[in-house]
Coordinates of C-alpha atoms in Angstrom, one line a residue:
M29 CA 68.4 -79.3 -29.2
S30 CA 68.5 -75.6 -30.3
A31 CA 71.5 -75.8 -32.7
P32 CA 70.8 -76.2 -36.5
V33 CA 71.2 -79.7 -37.9
A34 CA 74.8 -80.3 -38.8
T35 CA 75.8 -81.1 -42.3
P36 CA 79.1 -82.5 -43.6
S37 CA 80.0 -79.2 -45.2
R38 CA 81.3 -76.4 -43.0
P39 CA 82.6 -73.2 -44.4
P40 CA 85.4 -72.2 -42.0
F41 CA 86.8 -69.4 -44.1
A42 CA 83.3 -67.9 -44.6
T43 CA 82.7 -68.1 -40.9
V44 CA 85.9 -66.1 -40.2
A45 CA 85.0 -63.7 -43.0
V46 CA 81.5 -63.1 -41.5
A47 CA 83.0 -62.6 -38.0
A48 CA 85.6 -60.1 -39.4
A49 CA 82.9 -58.2 -41.4
V50 CA 80.6 -57.9 -38.4
V51 CA 83.4 -56.8 -36.1
A52 CA 84.6 -54.2 -38.7
L53 CA 81.0 -52.9 -39.0
L54 CA 80.9 -52.5 -35.2
V55 CA 84.2 -50.7 -35.0
A56 CA 83.5 -48.4 -37.9
H57 CA 80.1 -47.6 -36.4
A58 CA 81.6 -46.9 -33.0
V59 CA 84.5 -44.6 -34.1
S60 CA 82.0 -42.6 -36.1
Y61 CA 80.8 -41.1 -32.8
L62 CA 84.2 -39.9 -31.7
P63 CA 85.2 -37.7 -29.9
F64 CA 82.1 -38.2 -27.7
I65 CA 82.9 -38.8 -24.1
A66 CA 80.2 -38.7 -21.3
D67 CA 80.7 -36.4 -18.3
D68 CA 80.0 -39.4 -16.0
A69 CA 82.8 -41.3 -17.7
L70 CA 85.1 -38.5 -16.6
I71 CA 83.8 -39.0 -13.0
S72 CA 84.8 -42.6 -13.2
L73 CA 88.2 -41.7 -14.7
R74 CA 88.8 -39.2 -11.8
Y75 CA 88.3 -42.1 -9.4
A76 CA 90.7 -44.3 -11.5
E77 CA 93.3 -41.5 -11.7
R78 CA 93.2 -40.8 -8.0
L79 CA 93.6 -44.5 -7.3
L80 CA 96.7 -44.6 -9.5
D81 CA 98.0 -41.5 -7.7
G82 CA 97.8 -43.2 -4.3
Q83 CA 94.7 -41.2 -3.2
G84 CA 92.4 -44.2 -3.1
L85 CA 89.0 -44.7 -4.7
T86 CA 88.0 -41.2 -4.0
W87 CA 86.6 -38.3 -6.0
T88 CA 88.1 -35.4 -4.1
D89 CA 90.3 -34.7 -1.1
G90 CA 88.9 -35.6 2.4
E91 CA 85.5 -37.3 2.2
R92 CA 85.3 -40.9 1.0
L93 CA 82.1 -41.8 -0.9
E94 CA 81.1 -44.1 -3.7
G95 CA 80.0 -41.7 -6.4
Y96 CA 80.4 -44.3 -9.1
S97 CA 78.3 -47.3 -10.1
N98 CA 80.9 -49.3 -12.1
L99 CA 83.6 -50.6 -9.8
L100 CA 85.0 -53.2 -12.2
W101 CA 85.1 -50.8 -15.1
I102 CA 87.1 -48.2 -13.0
L103 CA 89.6 -50.9 -11.9
L104 CA 90.1 -52.1 -15.5
C105 CA 90.7 -48.5 -16.7
A106 CA 93.1 -48.0 -13.8
G107 CA 94.9 -51.2 -14.8
L108 CA 95.5 -49.9 -18.3
G109 CA 96.5 -46.6 -16.8
A110 CA 99.1 -48.4 -14.7
L111 CA 100.5 -49.9 -17.9
G112 CA 101.1 -46.4 -19.3
L113 CA 98.0 -45.8 -21.4
E114 CA 96.2 -42.5 -20.9
L115 CA 92.9 -43.0 -19.3
I116 CA 90.5 -41.6 -22.0
P117 CA 92.1 -43.8 -24.7
A118 CA 92.1 -46.6 -22.2
T119 CA 88.4 -46.4 -21.7
R120 CA 87.9 -46.5 -25.4
V121 CA 90.2 -49.5 -25.9
L122 CA 88.2 -51.3 -23.2
G123 CA 84.9 -50.2 -24.7
I124 CA 85.5 -51.3 -28.2
A125 CA 87.2 -54.6 -27.1
A126 CA 84.2 -55.4 -24.8
A127 CA 81.7 -54.6 -27.6
V128 CA 83.6 -56.8 -30.0
L129 CA 83.4 -59.6 -27.4
A130 CA 79.7 -59.2 -27.2
V131 CA 79.3 -59.5 -30.9
L132 CA 81.6 -62.6 -30.9
A133 CA 79.4 -64.2 -28.3
V134 CA 76.4 -64.0 -30.6
L135 CA 78.5 -65.5 -33.4
R136 CA 79.9 -68.2 -31.1
A137 CA 76.4 -69.2 -30.1
H138 CA 75.6 -70.2 -33.7
P139 CA 78.7 -71.6 -35.4
A140 CA 78.0 -72.2 -39.1
R141 CA 78.0 -75.9 -40.2
S142 CA 76.6 -75.1 -43.6
W143 CA 76.2 -72.1 -45.9
P144 CA 72.7 -71.3 -44.6
G145 CA 74.0 -71.8 -41.1
L146 CA 75.9 -68.5 -41.4
L147 CA 72.6 -66.6 -41.3
P148 CA 71.8 -66.7 -37.5
G149 CA 75.1 -65.5 -36.3
L150 CA 75.4 -63.0 -39.1
A151 CA 72.0 -61.5 -38.5
G152 CA 72.3 -61.4 -34.7
G153 CA 75.9 -60.0 -34.8
A154 CA 75.1 -57.4 -37.5
A155 CA 72.0 -56.2 -35.6
L156 CA 74.2 -55.8 -32.5
A157 CA 76.9 -53.9 -34.5
L158 CA 74.3 -51.6 -36.0
S159 CA 72.8 -50.6 -32.7
G160 CA 73.7 -47.0 -31.8
S161 CA 73.3 -47.8 -28.1
L162 CA 76.2 -50.2 -28.2
A163 CA 78.3 -48.3 -30.7
V164 CA 78.0 -44.9 -28.9
W165 CA 78.9 -46.4 -25.6
S166 CA 81.8 -48.3 -27.1
V167 CA 83.6 -44.9 -27.2
G168 CA 81.5 -43.0 -24.6
G169 CA 83.6 -44.1 -21.6
L170 CA 81.1 -45.9 -19.4
E171 CA 80.6 -49.5 -18.6
Q172 CA 77.9 -50.6 -21.0
P173 CA 80.2 -52.5 -23.4
L174 CA 81.6 -54.5 -20.5
L175 CA 78.1 -55.2 -19.3
A176 CA 77.1 -56.3 -22.8
A177 CA 80.1 -58.6 -23.1
L178 CA 79.7 -60.3 -19.7
L179 CA 75.9 -60.7 -20.2
A180 CA 76.2 -62.1 -23.7
W181 CA 78.8 -64.6 -22.7
A182 CA 77.1 -65.5 -19.5
V183 CA 73.9 -66.3 -21.4
V184 CA 75.7 -68.2 -24.2
C185 CA 77.5 -70.2 -21.5
C186 CA 74.2 -71.1 -20.0
Y187 CA 72.9 -72.6 -23.3
P188 CA 74.3 -76.1 -22.5
L189 CA 72.5 -75.9 -19.2
V190 CA 69.1 -75.8 -20.9
D191 CA 69.8 -77.7 -24.1
G192 CA 69.2 -81.1 -22.6
A193 CA 68.1 -82.9 -19.5
A194 CA 71.7 -83.7 -18.4
V195 CA 73.8 -80.8 -17.0
P196 CA 77.6 -80.9 -17.3
R197 CA 79.1 -81.0 -13.8
P198 CA 81.2 -77.8 -14.1
G199 CA 78.7 -76.2 -16.5
W200 CA 77.6 -73.6 -14.0
L201 CA 81.0 -72.3 -13.2
A202 CA 81.8 -70.2 -16.3
P203 CA 78.4 -68.4 -16.4
G204 CA 78.5 -68.0 -12.6
A205 CA 81.9 -66.3 -12.8
L206 CA 80.7 -64.0 -15.6
L207 CA 77.5 -63.1 -13.6
A208 CA 79.7 -62.4 -10.6
L209 CA 81.8 -60.0 -12.7
L210 CA 78.5 -58.4 -13.8
C211 CA 77.7 -57.7 -10.1
W212 CA 81.0 -55.8 -9.8
T213 CA 80.3 -54.0 -13.1
R214 CA 77.1 -52.4 -11.8
P215 CA 75.3 -52.4 -8.5
D216 CA 72.1 -53.6 -10.3
G217 CA 74.1 -56.4 -11.9
P218 CA 72.5 -59.0 -9.5
L219 CA 69.3 -58.5 -11.6
F220 CA 70.9 -60.4 -14.4
T221 CA 71.7 -63.4 -12.1
A222 CA 68.0 -63.3 -11.0
G223 CA 66.9 -63.1 -14.6
V224 CA 69.1 -65.9 -15.8
C225 CA 68.0 -68.2 -13.0
A226 CA 64.4 -67.4 -13.8
G227 CA 65.1 -68.2 -17.4
I228 CA 66.7 -71.5 -16.5
L229 CA 63.6 -72.4 -14.4
A230 CA 61.4 -71.4 -17.3
A231 CA 63.5 -73.5 -19.7
R232 CA 64.0 -76.6 -17.6
G233 CA 60.8 -76.5 -15.5
L234 CA 60.4 -75.9 -11.8
R235 CA 62.1 -79.1 -10.7
R236 CA 64.4 -79.9 -7.9
E237 CA 67.4 -80.3 -10.2
S238 CA 66.7 -77.0 -11.8
I239 CA 66.5 -75.2 -8.5
A240 CA 69.8 -76.8 -7.4
L241 CA 71.4 -75.7 -10.6
C242 CA 70.3 -72.1 -10.1
A243 CA 71.6 -72.3 -6.5
R244 CA 75.0 -73.3 -7.8
L245 CA 74.9 -70.7 -10.5
A246 CA 74.2 -68.0 -8.0
L247 CA 77.0 -68.9 -5.6
L248 CA 79.7 -66.8 -7.2
P249 CA 77.4 -63.7 -7.9
V250 CA 76.2 -63.8 -4.2
A251 CA 79.8 -64.0 -3.0
A252 CA 80.8 -61.1 -5.3
V253 CA 77.9 -59.0 -3.9
L254 CA 78.8 -59.8 -0.3
L255 CA 82.5 -59.0 -1.0
Q256 CA 81.7 -55.6 -2.5
L257 CA 79.2 -54.8 0.3
G258 CA 81.9 -55.6 2.8
F259 CA 84.3 -53.3 1.0
R260 CA 81.7 -50.6 0.7
M261 CA 81.0 -50.7 4.4
A262 CA 84.6 -50.8 5.4
Y263 CA 85.8 -48.1 3.0
Y264 CA 82.9 -45.8 2.5
G265 CA 80.7 -46.6 5.5
D266 CA 77.6 -47.0 3.4
W267 CA 75.3 -49.9 2.4
I268 CA 74.5 -48.5 -1.1
P269 CA 76.4 -46.2 -3.5
N270 CA 76.1 -42.5 -3.0
S271 CA 75.0 -42.2 -6.7
A272 CA 71.9 -44.3 -5.8
Y273 CA 70.8 -41.7 -3.2
A274 CA 71.4 -39.0 -5.8
K275 CA 69.5 -40.5 -8.7
L276 CA 67.0 -43.2 -7.6
G277 CA 63.5 -41.9 -7.0
L278 CA 60.6 -44.3 -7.6
T279 CA 57.8 -41.9 -8.5
A280 CA 55.0 -41.8 -11.0
R281 CA 57.0 -39.3 -13.1
R282 CA 60.0 -41.7 -13.2
F283 CA 57.7 -44.5 -14.2
H284 CA 56.2 -42.5 -17.1
E285 CA 59.7 -41.3 -18.2
G286 CA 60.9 -44.9 -18.1
L287 CA 58.0 -46.1 -20.2
H288 CA 58.8 -43.5 -22.8
Y289 CA 62.5 -44.3 -22.7
V290 CA 61.9 -48.0 -23.3
A291 CA 59.2 -47.5 -25.9
A292 CA 61.2 -44.9 -27.9
G293 CA 64.3 -47.1 -27.7
L294 CA 62.5 -50.2 -29.0
A295 CA 60.8 -48.2 -31.7
R296 CA 64.2 -47.0 -32.9
H297 CA 65.4 -50.6 -32.8
A298 CA 62.3 -51.9 -34.6
G299 CA 64.4 -53.6 -37.2
L300 CA 65.8 -55.8 -34.5
A301 CA 63.0 -55.9 -31.9
L302 CA 60.1 -56.9 -34.2
P303 CA 61.7 -59.9 -35.9
A304 CA 63.4 -61.0 -32.7
L305 CA 60.2 -61.0 -30.6
L306 CA 58.1 -62.5 -33.4
L307 CA 60.5 -65.4 -33.8
A308 CA 60.8 -65.7 -30.0
F309 CA 57.1 -66.1 -29.5
S310 CA 56.8 -68.4 -32.5
F311 CA 59.4 -70.8 -31.0
A312 CA 59.2 -70.2 -27.3
R313 CA 57.4 -73.4 -26.5
R314 CA 60.0 -75.5 -28.4
S315 CA 63.2 -73.6 -27.6
A316 CA 64.6 -73.7 -24.1
R317 CA 67.1 -71.1 -25.1
I318 CA 64.5 -68.6 -26.1
R319 CA 62.7 -69.0 -22.7
L320 CA 66.1 -68.6 -21.1
L321 CA 66.6 -65.3 -22.9
L322 CA 63.1 -63.9 -22.3
A323 CA 63.4 -63.8 -18.5
P324 CA 66.3 -61.5 -18.1
L325 CA 65.0 -59.4 -21.0
L326 CA 61.7 -58.9 -19.2
L327 CA 63.3 -58.3 -15.8
W328 CA 65.8 -55.7 -17.0
T329 CA 63.2 -53.9 -19.1
V330 CA 60.8 -53.5 -16.1
Y331 CA 63.7 -52.3 -14.0
V332 CA 64.6 -49.6 -16.6
V333 CA 61.0 -48.4 -16.7
L334 CA 60.9 -48.1 -12.9
I335 CA 64.1 -46.1 -12.5
G336 CA 63.0 -43.7 -15.3
G337 CA 65.5 -44.6 -17.9
D338 CA 68.5 -42.3 -18.3
I339 CA 69.5 -38.8 -19.4
F340 CA 72.6 -39.7 -21.6
P341 CA 72.6 -40.0 -25.4
A342 CA 71.9 -43.3 -27.1
R343 CA 69.9 -44.9 -24.3
R344 CA 72.7 -46.6 -22.6
H345 CA 70.4 -48.7 -20.3
L346 CA 69.0 -50.4 -23.4
V347 CA 72.4 -52.0 -24.2
P348 CA 71.4 -55.2 -22.3
V349 CA 68.1 -55.3 -24.1
V350 CA 69.8 -55.0 -27.5
V351 CA 72.2 -57.8 -26.6
L352 CA 69.4 -60.1 -25.5
L353 CA 67.3 -59.2 -28.6
A354 CA 70.2 -60.0 -30.9
L355 CA 70.6 -63.4 -29.2
L356 CA 66.8 -64.0 -29.6
L357 CA 67.0 -63.1 -33.3
A358 CA 69.9 -65.5 -33.9
E359 CA 68.2 -68.3 -32.0
G360 CA 64.9 -67.7 -33.8
L361 CA 66.6 -67.9 -37.2
A362 CA 68.5 -71.0 -36.1
R363 CA 65.1 -72.6 -35.2
Q364 CA 63.7 -71.6 -38.6
L365 CA 66.7 -73.2 -40.3
E366 CA 66.2 -76.4 -38.2
A367 CA 62.6 -76.5 -39.4
G368 CA 63.6 -75.9 -43.0
R369 CA 61.6 -72.6 -43.2
V370 CA 64.3 -70.3 -44.4
R371 CA 63.6 -69.4 -48.0
G372 CA 64.1 -66.4 -50.3
F373 CA 61.3 -64.5 -48.7
A374 CA 62.7 -65.1 -45.2
L375 CA 66.2 -64.0 -46.3
A376 CA 64.7 -60.8 -47.8
A377 CA 62.8 -60.1 -44.6
V378 CA 66.0 -60.4 -42.6
A379 CA 67.9 -58.1 -44.9
A380 CA 65.0 -55.6 -44.9
S381 CA 64.9 -55.7 -41.1
L382 CA 68.7 -54.9 -40.9
V383 CA 68.4 -52.1 -43.4
L384 CA 65.5 -50.7 -41.4
L385 CA 67.5 -50.9 -38.2
A386 CA 70.5 -49.2 -39.8
W387 CA 68.4 -46.4 -41.2
M388 CA 66.5 -45.8 -37.9
Q389 CA 69.7 -45.8 -35.9
L390 CA 71.4 -43.3 -38.2
A391 CA 68.4 -41.0 -37.9
D392 CA 67.9 -41.5 -34.1
P393 CA 68.0 -38.1 -32.4
Q394 CA 69.5 -39.8 -29.3
N395 CA 72.4 -41.1 -31.4
L396 CA 72.8 -37.8 -33.2
R397 CA 73.2 -36.2 -29.7
A398 CA 76.4 -38.2 -29.3
R399 CA 77.7 -37.0 -32.6
S400 CA 77.2 -33.3 -31.7
E401 CA 77.8 -33.3 -27.9
R402 CA 81.2 -31.7 -27.4
W403 CA 80.8 -29.6 -24.2
E404 CA 82.9 -32.1 -22.1
W405 CA 85.9 -31.1 -24.3
D406 CA 85.3 -27.5 -23.5
G407 CA 85.8 -28.6 -20.0
Q408 CA 89.3 -29.8 -21.0
V409 CA 90.2 -26.3 -22.1
V410 CA 88.9 -24.7 -18.9
G411 CA 90.3 -27.5 -16.7
N412 CA 93.8 -27.2 -18.3
L413 CA 93.7 -23.4 -17.6
L414 CA 92.8 -23.9 -13.9
R415 CA 95.2 -26.7 -13.4
E416 CA 98.2 -24.9 -14.8
G417 CA 97.3 -21.4 -13.5
F418 CA 96.4 -22.4 -9.9
A419 CA 98.7 -25.4 -9.3
E420 CA 100.2 -23.9 -6.2
Q421 CA 97.0 -22.4 -4.6
R422 CA 94.9 -25.5 -5.4
P423 CA 91.6 -23.6 -5.0
L424 CA 88.4 -25.4 -4.1
L425 CA 86.2 -25.7 -7.2
A426 CA 82.4 -25.9 -7.0
V427 CA 80.8 -27.4 -10.2
D428 CA 77.5 -28.7 -11.4
P429 CA 78.5 -31.6 -13.8
G430 CA 81.0 -33.5 -11.7
G431 CA 83.1 -35.0 -14.5
T432 CA 84.9 -32.7 -17.0
L433 CA 86.1 -29.8 -14.9
P434 CA 87.3 -31.8 -11.9
Y435 CA 88.9 -34.4 -14.1
F436 CA 90.9 -32.1 -16.2
S437 CA 91.7 -29.5 -13.5
K438 CA 92.8 -32.1 -10.9
L439 CA 91.6 -29.6 -8.3
P440 CA 89.7 -30.4 -5.1
A441 CA 86.0 -30.0 -5.8
I442 CA 82.4 -29.8 -4.6
D443 CA 79.8 -31.6 -6.7
M444 CA 76.8 -29.3 -6.4
L445 CA 74.5 -31.9 -8.0
G446 CA 75.3 -34.3 -5.2
I447 CA 76.5 -37.4 -7.1
N448 CA 79.8 -37.1 -5.2
D449 CA 78.6 -35.4 -2.1
R450 CA 77.2 -37.2 0.9
H451 CA 75.4 -34.2 2.5
L452 CA 73.5 -33.4 -0.7
A453 CA 72.6 -37.0 -1.5
R454 CA 71.3 -37.6 2.0
N455 CA 69.3 -34.4 2.2
R456 CA 67.0 -34.8 -0.8
P457 CA 64.4 -32.1 -1.4
D458 CA 60.7 -32.8 -0.9
D459 CA 60.0 -32.9 -4.6
F460 CA 62.8 -35.4 -5.3
G461 CA 61.8 -37.8 -8.2
R462 CA 59.7 -35.2 -9.9
G463 CA 62.5 -33.1 -11.5
H464 CA 65.3 -33.7 -14.0
L465 CA 66.9 -37.0 -13.3
G466 CA 70.3 -36.7 -11.7
H467 CA 70.0 -32.9 -11.4
E468 CA 67.5 -32.4 -8.5
L469 CA 69.7 -32.1 -5.5
G470 CA 71.1 -28.9 -4.1
D471 CA 71.8 -26.8 -1.0
G472 CA 73.1 -23.4 -1.6
A473 CA 73.8 -22.5 2.0
Y474 CA 75.8 -25.7 2.4
V475 CA 77.9 -25.0 -0.6
L476 CA 78.6 -21.4 0.5
D477 CA 79.5 -22.6 4.0
R478 CA 82.3 -24.6 2.4
Q479 CA 83.7 -21.4 0.9
P480 CA 84.6 -22.6 -2.6
D481 CA 87.2 -20.4 -4.3
L482 CA 85.8 -20.9 -7.8
V483 CA 82.1 -21.5 -8.7
V484 CA 81.1 -22.7 -12.2
F485 CA 77.4 -22.7 -12.8
C486 CA 75.8 -25.1 -15.4
G487 CA 78.6 -26.4 -17.7
P488 CA 82.2 -25.5 -18.5
A489 CA 81.1 -22.2 -20.1
G490 CA 79.8 -21.1 -16.7
G491 CA 77.8 -17.8 -16.5
A492 CA 76.1 -15.3 -14.3
R493 CA 72.9 -17.3 -14.0
P494 CA 72.7 -20.7 -12.4
C495 CA 70.9 -23.7 -13.8
F496 CA 70.3 -25.9 -10.8
R497 CA 69.1 -25.9 -7.2
S498 CA 72.4 -25.2 -5.4
G499 CA 73.3 -22.3 -7.7
K500 CA 69.8 -20.8 -7.6
Q501 CA 69.9 -20.8 -3.8
M502 CA 73.4 -19.4 -3.7
V503 CA 72.7 -16.3 -5.8
R504 CA 69.7 -15.5 -3.4
D505 CA 72.0 -15.6 -0.4
P506 CA 73.5 -12.1 0.4
R507 CA 76.8 -13.7 1.1
F508 CA 77.3 -14.6 -2.6
A509 CA 77.0 -11.1 -3.9
A510 CA 79.3 -9.8 -1.2
E511 CA 82.0 -12.5 -1.5
Y512 CA 82.2 -13.4 -5.2
R513 CA 83.2 -11.7 -8.5
L514 CA 82.3 -12.9 -11.9
V515 CA 85.5 -13.3 -14.1
T516 CA 85.8 -14.2 -17.7
F517 CA 88.6 -16.7 -18.3
E518 CA 89.9 -17.7 -21.7
G519 CA 91.7 -21.0 -22.1
V520 CA 93.8 -21.7 -25.1
D521 CA 94.7 -25.4 -24.8
P522 CA 93.9 -27.3 -27.0
Y523 CA 91.7 -24.5 -28.5
R524 CA 90.3 -21.1 -27.4
F525 CA 87.3 -21.2 -25.2
R526 CA 85.8 -18.7 -22.6
S527 CA 84.3 -19.5 -19.3
R528 CA 82.6 -17.1 -16.8
I529 CA 83.6 -18.2 -13.3
W530 CA 82.7 -16.8 -10.0
V531 CA 85.8 -16.1 -7.9
R532 CA 85.8 -15.7 -4.2
A533 CA 87.4 -12.4 -3.6
A534 CA 89.0 -13.4 -0.3
G535 CA 89.8 -17.0 -1.4
R536 CA 92.9 -18.9 -2.3
V537 CA 93.2 -17.2 -5.7
G538 CA 91.7 -13.9 -4.6
I539 CA 92.9 -10.8 -2.6
E540 CA 95.7 -11.4 -0.2
R541 CA 95.6 -9.1 2.8
Q542 CA 98.5 -8.5 5.2
P543 CA 98.9 -5.9 8.0
R544 CA 100.6 -3.4 5.7
A545 CA 99.9 -4.7 2.2
V546 CA 96.9 -5.7 0.0
S547 CA 97.6 -7.7 -3.2
V548 CA 95.0 -8.0 -5.9
P549 CA 95.4 -10.6 -8.6
G550 CA 95.0 -9.3 -12.1
L551 CA 92.3 -11.9 -12.8
L552 CA 89.9 -10.1 -10.5
L553 CA 90.1 -7.0 -12.7
A554 CA 88.6 -9.1 -15.6
A555 CA 85.1 -8.5 -14.3
N556 CA 84.2 -6.7 -17.6
P557 CA 82.9 -9.5 -19.8
R558 CA 85.0 -8.2 -22.7
T559 CA 88.1 -8.3 -20.6
V560 CA 89.4 -11.8 -20.1
A561 CA 91.8 -13.5 -17.8
S562 CA 94.1 -15.9 -19.8
P563 CA 97.4 -17.7 -19.3
D564 CA 100.7 -16.6 -20.7
A565 CA 103.2 -19.1 -22.2
T566 CA 104.1 -20.4 -18.7
G567 CA 100.5 -20.9 -17.7
R568 CA 100.4 -17.9 -15.4
I569 CA 97.0 -16.1 -15.5
G570 CA 96.6 -12.4 -15.9
A571 CA 94.0 -9.9 -17.2
V572 CA 94.4 -9.1 -20.9
I573 CA 93.7 -5.4 -21.3
T574 CA 93.5 -2.9 -24.2
A575 CA 92.5 0.7 -24.4
A576 CA 89.1 -0.4 -25.6
D577 CA 88.7 -3.0 -23.0
P578 CA 90.4 -1.9 -19.8
A579 CA 90.4 -4.0 -16.6
A580 CA 88.5 -2.9 -13.5
I581 CA 87.5 -4.0 -10.1
A582 CA 84.8 -2.3 -8.0
G583 CA 84.3 -2.1 -4.3
L584 CA 87.9 -2.9 -3.2
R585 CA 88.1 -2.0 0.4
L586 CA 91.2 -0.3 1.8
P587 CA 92.1 0.9 5.3
P588 CA 92.8 4.7 5.7
G589 CA 96.3 5.9 5.1
R590 CA 98.8 6.5 2.4
W591 CA 99.4 3.6 0.0
T592 CA 102.0 3.0 -2.7
V593 CA 100.4 1.3 -5.7
E594 CA 102.5 -1.0 -7.8
A595 CA 101.5 -3.1 -10.8
E596 CA 103.0 -6.3 -12.3
A597 CA 102.3 -6.4 -16.0
E598 CA 103.9 -7.3 -19.3
G599 CA 103.6 -5.8 -22.7
G600 CA 104.1 -2.1 -22.0
P601 CA 103.5 0.7 -19.5
L602 CA 100.2 0.7 -17.6
R603 CA 97.9 3.5 -16.4
L604 CA 95.9 3.1 -13.2
E605 CA 92.9 5.1 -12.0
A606 CA 91.3 4.9 -8.5
R607 CA 88.0 6.4 -7.5
D608 CA 86.0 6.4 -4.3
S609 CA 83.1 3.9 -5.0
A610 CA 80.5 6.0 -3.2
T611 CA 81.4 9.6 -4.2
R612 CA 83.1 8.8 -7.5
R613 CA 85.9 11.2 -6.4
E614 CA 89.2 10.6 -8.1
L615 CA 91.8 9.4 -5.6
A616 CA 94.8 8.7 -7.9
R617 CA 95.7 8.5 -11.5
G618 CA 98.9 7.7 -13.4
T619 CA 101.6 5.2 -14.2
P620 CA 102.6 3.1 -11.3
P621 CA 104.2 3.4 -8.8
L622 CA 101.8 6.0 -7.6
T623 CA 100.5 7.2 -4.3
L624 CA 97.0 6.8 -3.0
E625 CA 95.6 8.6 0.0
I626 CA 92.6 7.0 1.9
P627 CA 91.2 9.6 4.2
G628 CA 89.0 9.1 7.3
G629 CA 89.1 6.6 10.2
E630 CA 87.6 3.6 8.5
E631 CA 87.9 1.5 5.4
T632 CA 86.9 3.0 2.0
A633 CA 85.7 1.1 -1.0
I634 CA 87.4 2.1 -4.2
D635 CA 87.0 1.3 -7.9
L636 CA 90.3 0.6 -9.7
L637 CA 90.7 0.8 -13.5
A638 CA 93.8 -0.4 -15.4
A639 CA 94.5 0.5 -19.1
P640 CA 97.5 0.8 -21.4
A641 CA 99.3 4.1 -20.9
D642 CA 99.6 4.3 -24.6
P643 CA 96.1 4.1 -26.3
R644 CA 97.8 2.7 -29.4
A645 CA 99.5 -0.1 -27.5
A646 CA 98.7 -3.7 -28.1
A647 CA 97.1 -5.8 -25.4
L648 CA 98.9 -5.9 -22.1
R649 CA 98.6 -8.7 -19.4
L650 CA 98.2 -7.5 -15.8
Y651 CA 99.1 -10.1 -13.2
R652 CA 98.9 -8.2 -10.0
V653 CA 98.2 -4.9 -8.3
T654 CA 99.8 -4.3 -4.9
F655 CA 98.9 -1.7 -2.3
A656 CA 101.8 -1.2 0.2
A657 CA 101.4 1.0 3.2
A658 CA 103.7 4.0 2.9
G659 CA 106.1 5.0 5.7

């Protein structure tokens, strides 16, 4: 048996106190990373929100595709949302609760029956609570805490299956159900079923009874996979998630990146990994539980190496590794207790290991990234601006990161990185797998063909220069320079932040042309980087102009004839100036309404400038300039 030898003395209050202390440590560690939220978490929450709104498990209007890899997580978030909880707090409630369950699984696996018996659960639980990988993702919004909880409890529920020769009849049901839920948590979840079954065979021996046990254990996971596959085919028309097409590339570069990812992660978890593995190899022959744990640990580690690791802070794909190492540490210490080898030196070594782990996690650059990464919240400012300012027009938004701006803006969107776009994911470039993981896809001509009304390159701050393939191809296409204008927007909710966004001049939020009228939104006159388009108290967007920073638009084409020019503004009188773009000849100047004469028999491009009529006036907000045919 793997459990420590029981003694008549059991410290129940100490057990509860240890559990409470470890849970408090985990929660304090997790909340220290607030307000971190991953962009991909906001992709998942967009699916959850649209599901709650009756738009199905979709990312945007029209095309159905599976741009997520965490079905159960999305459904649980949506469930809390249906109960009235906002989705971002909901994902954190779920994350912290699931992480606590993972820690409790380690403690439950080694109930204390004596004062020394507190050590295995305390050490394993504390190591798990000190891991930045688990703490960061407890608040980061993705499914890793749920994965940790299901894996920890599945393995702990398998302990009775390997502790002795006899197997309780229903003993496979609970771990089988947990492993089935793991398969719905991530598409690669079946690897844990394979790893646990391999561990059972290693623990019990390759016998007929062991094979039959593994077959029963795999029944529910296989059923879960088949059910999800049927849903995927019926709902999305695909065998595998779109996100797999967009990210998975088995190349030499990915292999080397994966090796570095795992090696660096284990080095930063040396205070856990070294004692856990040393104890595991010391007792592997005598402990069936240790052999059970080593198999999924090895399988998942190899898998992470092959896929190249991950790009997010805190090495989220190492969360299962950390869980299994914590269970190994606890089991190894329990074996030492059973052998009577825990003395003062051993206790000091355990304490030193935990101190080392805490120090290395606090100094880990990957964990520090989570403390400093805030750009997703800049997307909240820009998204709120776009949602409120363009609620009626509902422009099509093209973005690189597919989470923050689409989630907060609620607008229909194009994911230019292809996670949520079937065409981009199915048309991978020839060098796929040799670039930046998750950022390699792109097709500028395809994006331009879809005529997005707003284009935001890179992150929420936008900019003139693109960062990724779609954008780089777009700016080389002559259509882009002809059709788009770069506008500086300033959002104010919940703080001030500026974003430079390309606006399609003839799009839903651009110039409106009718047979006898041309209407130019004020935001298109905010092409000067120092002139911004920002919302008023009602959310309506206009160009904010001063004498020092007037608003202007270049190359506005008008048919020949006489036009009456009107301006809709607030804050004071406005002065307009119109010039021929080619000759620089002044066509009109003054306070609207004014008359503009376009000579000749074809359209003329004009440059229009707007400034306060009184140079001493405070800032004005220009909403619209309208050209109406006279007579």
